[in-house]
Tab-separated table of N, CA and C in Angstrom:
chain	number	residue	atom	x	y	z
B	133	UNK	N	4.947	-17.872	17.538
B	133	UNK	CA	4.330	-18.186	16.275
B	133	UNK	C	4.820	-17.175	15.233
B	134	UNK	N	5.370	-17.627	14.105
B	134	UNK	CA	5.825	-16.690	13.077
B	134	UNK	C	4.635	-16.007	12.405
B	135	UNK	N	4.781	-14.708	12.098
B	135	UNK	CA	3.700	-14.036	11.385
B	135	UNK	C	4.186	-13.077	10.311
B	136	UNK	N	5.489	-12.846	10.182
B	136	UNK	CA	5.985	-11.954	9.139
B	136	UNK	C	7.458	-12.224	8.868
B	137	UNK	N	7.894	-11.858	7.658
B	137	UNK	CA	9.290	-12.025	7.238
B	137	UNK	C	9.659	-10.825	6.370
B	138	UNK	N	10.667	-10.066	6.811
B	138	UNK	CA	11.069	-8.844	6.091
B	138	UNK	C	12.561	-8.852	5.809
B	139	UNK	N	12.903	-8.371	4.613
B	139	UNK	CA	14.289	-8.166	4.182
B	139	UNK	C	14.326	-6.773	3.556
B	140	UNK	N	15.306	-5.925	3.917
B	140	UNK	CA	15.342	-4.592	3.305
B	140	UNK	C	15.746	-4.664	1.826
B	141	UNK	N	15.413	-3.613	1.077
B	141	UNK	CA	15.814	-3.591	-0.336
B	141	UNK	C	17.335	-3.698	-0.473
B	142	UNK	N	17.813	-4.295	-1.544
B	142	UNK	CA	19.253	-4.543	-1.712
B	142	UNK	C	20.139	-3.293	-1.686
B	143	UNK	N	19.598	-2.130	-2.029
B	143	UNK	CA	20.438	-0.932	-2.100
B	143	UNK	C	20.751	-0.331	-0.722
B	144	UNK	N	20.064	-0.752	0.321
B	144	UNK	CA	20.290	-0.173	1.643
B	144	UNK	C	21.566	-0.737	2.275
B	145	UNK	N	22.314	0.110	2.992
B	145	UNK	CA	23.572	-0.355	3.593
B	145	UNK	C	23.367	-1.307	4.776
B	146	UNK	N	22.273	-1.146	5.512
B	146	UNK	CA	21.995	-2.049	6.638
B	146	UNK	C	21.148	-3.204	6.127
B	147	UNK	N	21.679	-4.392	6.251
B	147	UNK	CA	20.998	-5.573	5.755
B	147	UNK	C	20.535	-6.429	6.928
B	148	UNK	N	19.390	-7.016	6.793
B	148	UNK	CA	18.891	-7.965	7.776
B	148	UNK	C	17.900	-8.890	7.100
B	149	UNK	N	17.645	-9.983	7.719
B	149	UNK	CA	16.654	-10.949	7.269
B	149	UNK	C	15.892	-11.312	8.536
B	150	UNK	N	14.765	-10.667	8.736
B	150	UNK	CA	14.081	-10.735	10.018
B	150	UNK	C	12.752	-11.466	9.934
B	151	UNK	N	12.598	-12.403	10.837
B	151	UNK	CA	11.322	-13.088	11.014
B	151	UNK	C	10.684	-12.520	12.275
B	152	UNK	N	9.404	-12.171	12.192
B	152	UNK	CA	8.666	-11.641	13.338
B	152	UNK	C	7.826	-12.763	13.929
B	153	UNK	N	7.842	-12.831	15.252
B	153	UNK	CA	7.111	-13.869	15.978
B	153	UNK	C	6.149	-13.222	16.966
B	154	UNK	N	5.092	-13.921	17.263
B	154	UNK	CA	4.087	-13.443	18.206
B	154	UNK	C	3.910	-14.505	19.289
B	155	UNK	N	3.969	-14.061	20.548
B	155	UNK	CA	3.774	-14.970	21.681
B	155	UNK	C	3.217	-14.159	22.846
B	156	UNK	N	2.387	-14.780	23.660
B	156	UNK	CA	1.904	-14.063	24.842
B	156	UNK	C	3.019	-13.928	25.874
B	157	UNK	N	3.082	-12.780	26.513
B	157	UNK	CA	4.078	-12.559	27.576
B	157	UNK	C	3.467	-12.949	28.916
B	158	UNK	N	4.280	-13.440	29.836
B	158	UNK	CA	3.760	-13.699	31.180
B	158	UNK	C	3.182	-12.418	31.778
B	159	UNK	N	2.210	-12.550	32.613
B	159	UNK	CA	1.448	-11.417	33.149
B	159	UNK	C	2.328	-10.327	33.767
B	160	UNK	N	3.324	-10.658	34.525
B	160	UNK	CA	4.129	-9.643	35.212
B	160	UNK	C	5.540	-9.539	34.634
B	161	UNK	N	5.672	-9.848	33.356
B	161	UNK	CA	6.967	-9.774	32.677
B	161	UNK	C	7.479	-8.328	32.687
B	162	UNK	N	8.761	-8.160	32.979
B	162	UNK	CA	9.382	-6.838	33.012
B	162	UNK	C	10.218	-6.666	31.747
B	163	UNK	N	10.034	-5.566	31.051
B	163	UNK	CA	10.838	-5.264	29.862
B	163	UNK	C	12.213	-4.790	30.319
B	164	UNK	N	13.271	-5.273	29.663
B	164	UNK	CA	14.624	-4.884	30.035
B	164	UNK	C	15.467	-4.689	28.779
B	165	UNK	N	16.333	-3.687	28.814
B	165	UNK	CA	17.239	-3.406	27.702
B	165	UNK	C	18.620	-3.967	28.001
B	166	UNK	N	19.361	-4.318	26.946
B	166	UNK	CA	20.723	-4.821	27.153
B	166	UNK	C	21.736	-3.689	27.317
B	167	UNK	N	21.335	-2.451	27.080
B	167	UNK	CA	22.145	-1.234	27.216
B	167	UNK	C	23.323	-1.188	26.245
B	168	UNK	N	23.281	-2.015	25.221
B	168	UNK	CA	24.276	-1.949	24.138
B	168	UNK	C	23.555	-1.582	22.839
B	169	UNK	N	22.827	-2.534	22.310
B	169	UNK	CA	22.065	-2.276	21.087
B	169	UNK	C	20.734	-1.612	21.420
B	170	UNK	N	20.138	-2.012	22.513
B	170	UNK	CA	18.855	-1.465	22.965
B	170	UNK	C	19.109	-0.690	24.248
B	171	UNK	N	18.759	0.597	24.246
B	171	UNK	CA	19.057	1.425	25.416
B	171	UNK	C	17.854	1.656	26.316
B	172	UNK	N	16.662	1.308	25.851
B	172	UNK	CA	15.487	1.389	26.711
B	172	UNK	C	14.475	0.359	26.230
B	173	UNK	N	13.594	-0.047	27.137
B	173	UNK	CA	12.585	-1.040	26.797
B	173	UNK	C	11.337	-0.788	27.632
B	174	UNK	N	10.187	-1.066	27.030
B	174	UNK	CA	8.906	-0.916	27.727
B	174	UNK	C	7.872	-1.770	27.003
B	175	UNK	N	6.884	-2.233	27.733
B	175	UNK	CA	5.758	-2.925	27.129
B	175	UNK	C	4.723	-1.870	26.778
B	176	UNK	N	4.378	-1.782	25.521
B	176	UNK	CA	3.395	-0.810	25.040
B	176	UNK	C	2.424	-1.515	24.107
B	177	UNK	N	1.232	-0.987	24.022
B	177	UNK	CA	0.254	-1.524	23.085
B	177	UNK	C	0.660	-1.119	21.665
B	178	UNK	N	0.527	-2.017	20.709
B	178	UNK	CA	0.882	-1.671	19.330
B	178	UNK	C	0.205	-0.383	18.852
B	179	UNK	N	-1.063	-0.221	19.187
B	179	UNK	CA	-1.816	0.966	18.767
B	179	UNK	C	-1.159	2.249	19.291
B	180	UNK	N	-0.621	2.216	20.497
B	180	UNK	CA	0.038	3.385	21.101
B	180	UNK	C	1.315	3.736	20.344
B	181	UNK	N	2.106	2.740	19.990
B	181	UNK	CA	3.362	2.977	19.283
B	181	UNK	C	3.093	3.483	17.866
B	182	UNK	N	2.123	2.903	17.178
B	182	UNK	CA	1.772	3.349	15.830
B	182	UNK	C	1.315	4.803	15.867
B	183	UNK	N	0.475	5.161	16.823
B	183	UNK	CA	-0.002	6.546	16.933
B	183	UNK	C	1.157	7.502	17.193
B	184	UNK	N	2.098	7.104	18.039
B	184	UNK	CA	3.261	7.963	18.322
B	184	UNK	C	4.121	8.139	17.081
B	185	UNK	N	4.291	7.092	16.295
B	185	UNK	CA	5.069	7.206	15.052
B	185	UNK	C	4.363	8.119	14.061
B	186	UNK	N	3.055	7.959	13.937
B	186	UNK	CA	2.306	8.783	12.987
B	186	UNK	C	2.191	10.233	13.443
B	187	UNK	N	2.355	10.488	14.740
B	187	UNK	CA	2.354	11.858	15.267
B	187	UNK	C	3.772	12.434	15.278
B	188	UNK	N	4.717	11.721	14.683
B	188	UNK	CA	6.122	12.155	14.594
B	188	UNK	C	6.764	12.299	15.974
B	189	UNK	N	6.332	11.483	16.929
B	189	UNK	CA	6.927	11.509	18.267
B	189	UNK	C	8.082	10.518	18.391
B	190	UNK	N	8.177	9.570	17.457
B	190	UNK	CA	9.284	8.620	17.453
B	190	UNK	C	9.480	8.085	16.050
B	191	UNK	N	10.665	7.572	15.804
B	191	UNK	CA	10.989	6.943	14.517
B	191	UNK	C	10.888	5.432	14.668
B	192	UNK	N	10.350	4.805	13.654
B	192	UNK	CA	10.311	3.345	13.621
B	192	UNK	C	10.894	2.863	12.310
B	193	UNK	N	11.542	1.722	12.353
B	193	UNK	CA	11.929	1.066	11.108
B	193	UNK	C	10.637	0.666	10.406
B	194	UNK	N	10.669	0.677	9.100
B	194	UNK	CA	9.459	0.411	8.318
B	194	UNK	C	8.836	-0.937	8.665
B	195	UNK	N	9.649	-1.986	8.744
B	195	UNK	CA	9.112	-3.313	9.066
B	195	UNK	C	8.441	-3.319	10.432
B	196	UNK	N	9.040	-2.648	11.395
B	196	UNK	CA	8.462	-2.576	12.745
B	196	UNK	C	7.126	-1.847	12.704
B	197	UNK	N	7.102	-0.704	12.023
B	197	UNK	CA	5.862	0.075	11.894
B	197	UNK	C	4.744	-0.772	11.289
B	198	UNK	N	5.015	-1.446	10.191
B	198	UNK	CA	3.962	-2.201	9.512
B	198	UNK	C	3.475	-3.373	10.361
B	199	UNK	N	4.381	-4.038	11.061
B	199	UNK	CA	3.950	-5.168	11.884
B	199	UNK	C	3.198	-4.713	13.126
B	200	UNK	N	3.607	-3.610	13.723
B	200	UNK	CA	2.836	-3.075	14.848
B	200	UNK	C	1.465	-2.592	14.373
B	201	UNK	N	1.423	-2.002	13.177
B	201	UNK	CA	0.141	-1.575	12.628
B	201	UNK	C	-0.778	-2.766	12.396
B	202	UNK	N	-0.211	-3.862	11.911
B	202	UNK	CA	-1.016	-5.070	11.712
B	202	UNK	C	-1.535	-5.576	13.052
B	203	UNK	N	-0.676	-5.599	14.068
B	203	UNK	CA	-1.078	-6.071	15.399
B	203	UNK	C	-2.082	-5.143	16.072
B	204	UNK	N	-2.037	-3.855	15.757
B	204	UNK	CA	-2.909	-2.863	16.404
B	204	UNK	C	-4.386	-3.101	16.120
B	205	UNK	N	-4.705	-3.860	15.103
B	205	UNK	CA	-6.116	-4.111	14.788
B	205	UNK	C	-6.774	-5.082	15.772
B	206	UNK	N	-5.978	-5.758	16.586
B	206	UNK	CA	-6.516	-6.766	17.493
B	206	UNK	C	-6.630	-6.212	18.908
B	207	UNK	N	-7.703	-6.564	19.602
B	207	UNK	CA	-7.918	-6.078	20.963
B	207	UNK	C	-7.577	-7.118	22.027
B	208	UNK	N	-7.252	-8.335	21.586
B	208	UNK	CA	-6.921	-9.391	22.542
B	208	UNK	C	-5.794	-10.256	21.978
B	209	UNK	N	-4.943	-10.736	22.851
B	209	UNK	CA	-3.804	-11.550	22.442
B	209	UNK	C	-4.271	-12.810	21.712
B	210	UNK	N	-5.289	-13.462	22.233
B	210	UNK	CA	-5.777	-14.696	21.611
B	210	UNK	C	-6.248	-14.487	20.180
B	211	UNK	N	-6.893	-13.372	19.934
B	211	UNK	CA	-7.374	-13.061	18.582
B	211	UNK	C	-6.181	-12.817	17.654
B	212	UNK	N	-5.172	-12.101	18.139
B	212	UNK	CA	-3.961	-11.848	17.346
B	212	UNK	C	-3.232	-13.157	17.052
B	213	UNK	N	-3.136	-14.029	18.034
B	213	UNK	CA	-2.489	-15.328	17.832
B	213	UNK	C	-3.225	-16.161	16.787
B	214	UNK	N	-4.546	-16.160	16.839
B	214	UNK	CA	-5.337	-16.912	15.856
B	214	UNK	C	-5.130	-16.336	14.455
B	215	UNK	N	-5.085	-15.009	14.347
B	215	UNK	CA	-4.863	-14.376	13.043
B	215	UNK	C	-3.462	-14.684	12.523
B	216	UNK	N	-2.482	-14.687	13.403
B	216	UNK	CA	-1.109	-15.004	12.997
B	216	UNK	C	-1.015	-16.445	12.512
B	217	UNK	N	-1.712	-17.337	13.187
B	217	UNK	CA	-1.687	-18.739	12.800
B	217	UNK	C	-2.334	-18.948	11.429
B	218	UNK	N	-3.360	-18.178	11.122
B	218	UNK	CA	-4.068	-18.312	9.853
B	218	UNK	C	-3.372	-17.563	8.711
B	219	UNK	N	-2.428	-16.722	9.035
B	219	UNK	CA	-1.760	-15.846	8.066
B	219	UNK	C	-0.719	-16.625	7.254
B	220	UNK	N	-0.681	-16.371	5.956
B	220	UNK	CA	0.381	-16.888	5.107
B	220	UNK	C	1.539	-15.908	5.174
B	221	UNK	N	2.704	-16.376	5.574
B	221	UNK	CA	3.871	-15.501	5.687
B	221	UNK	C	4.477	-15.318	4.299
B	222	UNK	N	4.489	-14.064	3.855
B	222	UNK	CA	5.059	-13.692	2.565
B	222	UNK	C	6.291	-12.843	2.836
B	223	UNK	N	7.415	-13.170	2.231
B	223	UNK	CA	8.616	-12.364	2.412
B	223	UNK	C	8.399	-10.990	1.793
B	224	UNK	N	8.644	-9.952	2.595
B	224	UNK	CA	8.457	-8.571	2.147
B	224	UNK	C	9.823	-7.931	1.930
B	225	UNK	N	10.048	-7.461	0.711
B	225	UNK	CA	11.197	-6.625	0.378
B	225	UNK	C	10.601	-5.351	-0.186
B	226	UNK	N	10.589	-4.293	0.629
B	226	UNK	CA	9.931	-3.056	0.193
B	226	UNK	C	10.723	-2.393	-0.919
B	227	UNK	N	9.999	-1.633	-1.721
B	227	UNK	CA	10.595	-0.900	-2.825
B	227	UNK	C	10.318	0.586	-2.623
B	228	UNK	N	11.354	1.406	-2.400
B	228	UNK	CA	11.127	2.840	-2.239
B	228	UNK	C	10.829	3.492	-3.589
B	229	UNK	N	9.802	4.327	-3.599
B	229	UNK	CA	9.365	4.997	-4.829
B	229	UNK	C	9.074	6.451	-4.494
B	230	UNK	N	9.500	7.371	-5.345
B	230	UNK	CA	9.152	8.778	-5.175
B	230	UNK	C	7.787	9.018	-5.791
B	231	UNK	N	6.907	9.682	-5.035
B	231	UNK	CA	5.575	10.006	-5.535
B	231	UNK	C	5.335	11.502	-5.358
B	232	UNK	N	4.236	11.989	-5.869
B	232	UNK	CA	3.915	13.413	-5.729
B	232	UNK	C	3.636	13.787	-4.275
B	233	UNK	N	3.292	12.813	-3.443
B	233	UNK	CA	3.027	13.064	-2.020
B	233	UNK	C	4.241	12.827	-1.133
B	234	UNK	N	5.364	12.428	-1.707
B	234	UNK	CA	6.565	12.119	-0.941
B	234	UNK	C	7.028	10.704	-1.234
B	235	UNK	N	8.026	10.288	-0.498
B	235	UNK	CA	8.574	8.948	-0.695
B	235	UNK	C	7.591	7.895	-0.197
B	236	UNK	N	7.439	6.848	-0.983
B	236	UNK	CA	6.516	5.753	-0.691
B	236	UNK	C	7.315	4.462	-0.616
B	237	UNK	N	6.951	3.603	0.332
B	237	UNK	CA	7.486	2.250	0.373
B	237	UNK	C	6.407	1.322	-0.179
B	238	UNK	N	6.730	0.593	-1.215
B	238	UNK	CA	5.776	-0.335	-1.833
B	238	UNK	C	6.076	-1.747	-1.357
B	239	UNK	N	5.021	-2.458	-0.960
B	239	UNK	CA	5.149	-3.847	-0.513
B	239	UNK	C	4.138	-4.706	-1.269
B	240	UNK	N	4.351	-6.006	-1.314
B	240	UNK	CA	3.418	-6.874	-2.046
B	240	UNK	C	2.050	-6.947	-1.371
B	241	UNK	N	1.018	-6.916	-2.168
B	241	UNK	CA	-0.351	-7.040	-1.652
B	241	UNK	C	-0.548	-8.367	-0.923
B	242	UNK	N	0.106	-9.405	-1.403
B	242	UNK	CA	-0.029	-10.746	-0.809
B	242	UNK	C	0.490	-10.812	0.621
B	243	UNK	N	1.267	-9.809	1.054
B	243	UNK	CA	1.795	-9.803	2.421
B	243	UNK	C	0.691	-9.578	3.450
B	244	UNK	N	-0.451	-9.021	3.023
B	244	UNK	CA	-1.607	-8.927	3.899
B	244	UNK	C	-1.626	-7.772	4.890
B	245	UNK	N	-1.052	-6.634	4.526
B	245	UNK	CA	-1.047	-5.471	5.418
B	245	UNK	C	-2.166	-4.479	5.099
B	246	UNK	N	-2.982	-4.773	4.098
B	246	UNK	CA	-4.131	-3.927	3.806
B	246	UNK	C	-3.848	-2.755	2.886
B	247	UNK	N	-2.602	-2.505	2.587
B	247	UNK	CA	-2.227	-1.486	1.605
B	247	UNK	C	-0.851	-1.834	1.062
B	248	UNK	N	-0.541	-1.279	-0.096
B	248	UNK	CA	0.723	-1.613	-0.736
B	248	UNK	C	1.680	-0.433	-0.843
B	249	UNK	N	1.189	0.789	-0.780
B	249	UNK	CA	2.028	1.987	-0.869
B	249	UNK	C	1.878	2.798	0.413
B	250	UNK	N	2.960	2.903	1.188
B	250	UNK	CA	2.911	3.560	2.494
B	250	UNK	C	3.845	4.756	2.461
B	251	UNK	N	3.298	5.938	2.746
B	251	UNK	CA	4.107	7.151	2.750
B	251	UNK	C	5.114	7.122	3.889
B	252	UNK	N	6.359	7.451	3.577
B	252	UNK	CA	7.429	7.420	4.576
B	252	UNK	C	7.147	8.351	5.748
B	253	UNK	N	6.555	9.508	5.497
B	253	UNK	CA	6.351	10.477	6.596
B	253	UNK	C	5.409	9.945	7.674
B	254	UNK	N	4.702	8.849	7.426
B	254	UNK	CA	3.844	8.256	8.449
B	254	UNK	C	4.652	7.612	9.564
B	255	UNK	N	5.935	7.326	9.328
B	255	UNK	CA	6.710	6.632	10.348
B	255	UNK	C	8.028	7.299	10.684
B	256	UNK	N	8.253	8.499	10.230
B	256	UNK	CA	9.509	9.199	10.525
B	256	UNK	C	9.220	10.593	11.030
B	257	UNK	N	9.920	10.981	12.086
B	257	UNK	CA	9.809	12.371	12.515
B	257	UNK	C	10.899	13.173	11.826
B	258	UNK	N	10.669	14.429	11.678
B	258	UNK	CA	11.647	15.280	10.952
B	258	UNK	C	12.856	15.596	11.786
């Protein structure tokens, strides 16, 4: 089920047009990496990954961070699926802005992430 659509700002050298989908995984599904683009893989709870990013234990791409943060609010797959189905998918093209607290990524309020200005240091380790 589609639940998000992200495109990086035009000034960035890495371009993508990514649609995020949500689906339940089979109970004993094993995570596997292709060892080319992805060198490791694991099934983790969204809340765990968001906490690790905010504790500067790992780096996440902004779109990944925001979508995992959105998913972290749900305690059951069925509830997340229902929320994704009810969600209006808004294309997000973040806008980097310098603020007194550091670099901020601004996203449209209509995208439904609960905030529009996200400090970069929340998702990057030094």
